[in-house]
């Protein structure tokens, strides 16, 4: 049966010498995989439409097994995103996190909008590290994780200084710090941003200006939380960490010069 779907390419893998298996996260039907015959040929009409992060309208033929991608029309190329190595690495991480956190044929319009909006912001040049942190915080609910970020996880207080407790699954106020000797002390700026990223509407994102020290705090807190609770290992995270270390070294060298 032929049908038209809107979606974003999140993964491709080679199949034989000339074909690709293309995984598309769609608005209507969730995650779907299709055979794109001849897509590896440079002159194929499917070559450009099956590039990672392409937002398009696809004509597909589905059956009992793997469906077939017949043709597609590009809605957004995400060209700037693909041309920038750092932005592309962050987009690949988001796509892999989305892929590993979802099952096929499970529609989730909220998740589709979140991913599409995140890629658009990346393509427009917004801060990639902050967009990735927001995406990670939003994905927690998708994978069934619900840290307590609106009040102290122990006493319920909303007043005072806070720190992040991986073990207790949320914030602890200064009156309850002794409960977790391994709690993560964070600046109050990082605490506010963790809370904001978890709750706010991404469509309302304005100008982003976060200090490098605060970004490092966010990265550490979110990574430790994912490592402890998600059970998800992502190859793209390792690559992203390597790139961030290289960027940090370059920044230090420039400061010293």
mmCIF file of C-alpha atoms in Angstrom, residues 249-257:
data_model
loop_
_atom_site.group_PDB
_atom_site.id
_atom_site.type_symbol
_atom_site.label_atom_id
_atom_site.label_comp_id
_atom_site.label_asym_id
_atom_site.label_seq_id
_atom_site.Cartn_x
_atom_site.Cartn_y
_atom_site.Cartn_z
ATOM 1 C CA UNK A 249 42.171 22.297 24.581
ATOM 2 C CA UNK A 250 41.981 24.648 21.592
ATOM 3 C CA UNK A 251 40.281 27.302 23.741
ATOM 4 C CA UNK A 252 43.045 27.008 26.369
ATOM 5 C CA UNK A 253 45.766 27.348 23.741
ATOM 6 C CA UNK A 254 44.088 30.455 22.309
ATOM 7 C CA UNK A 255 43.824 31.991 25.808
ATOM 8 C CA UNK A 256 47.523 31.322 26.466
ATOM 9 C CA UNK A 257 48.518 32.909 23.133
#
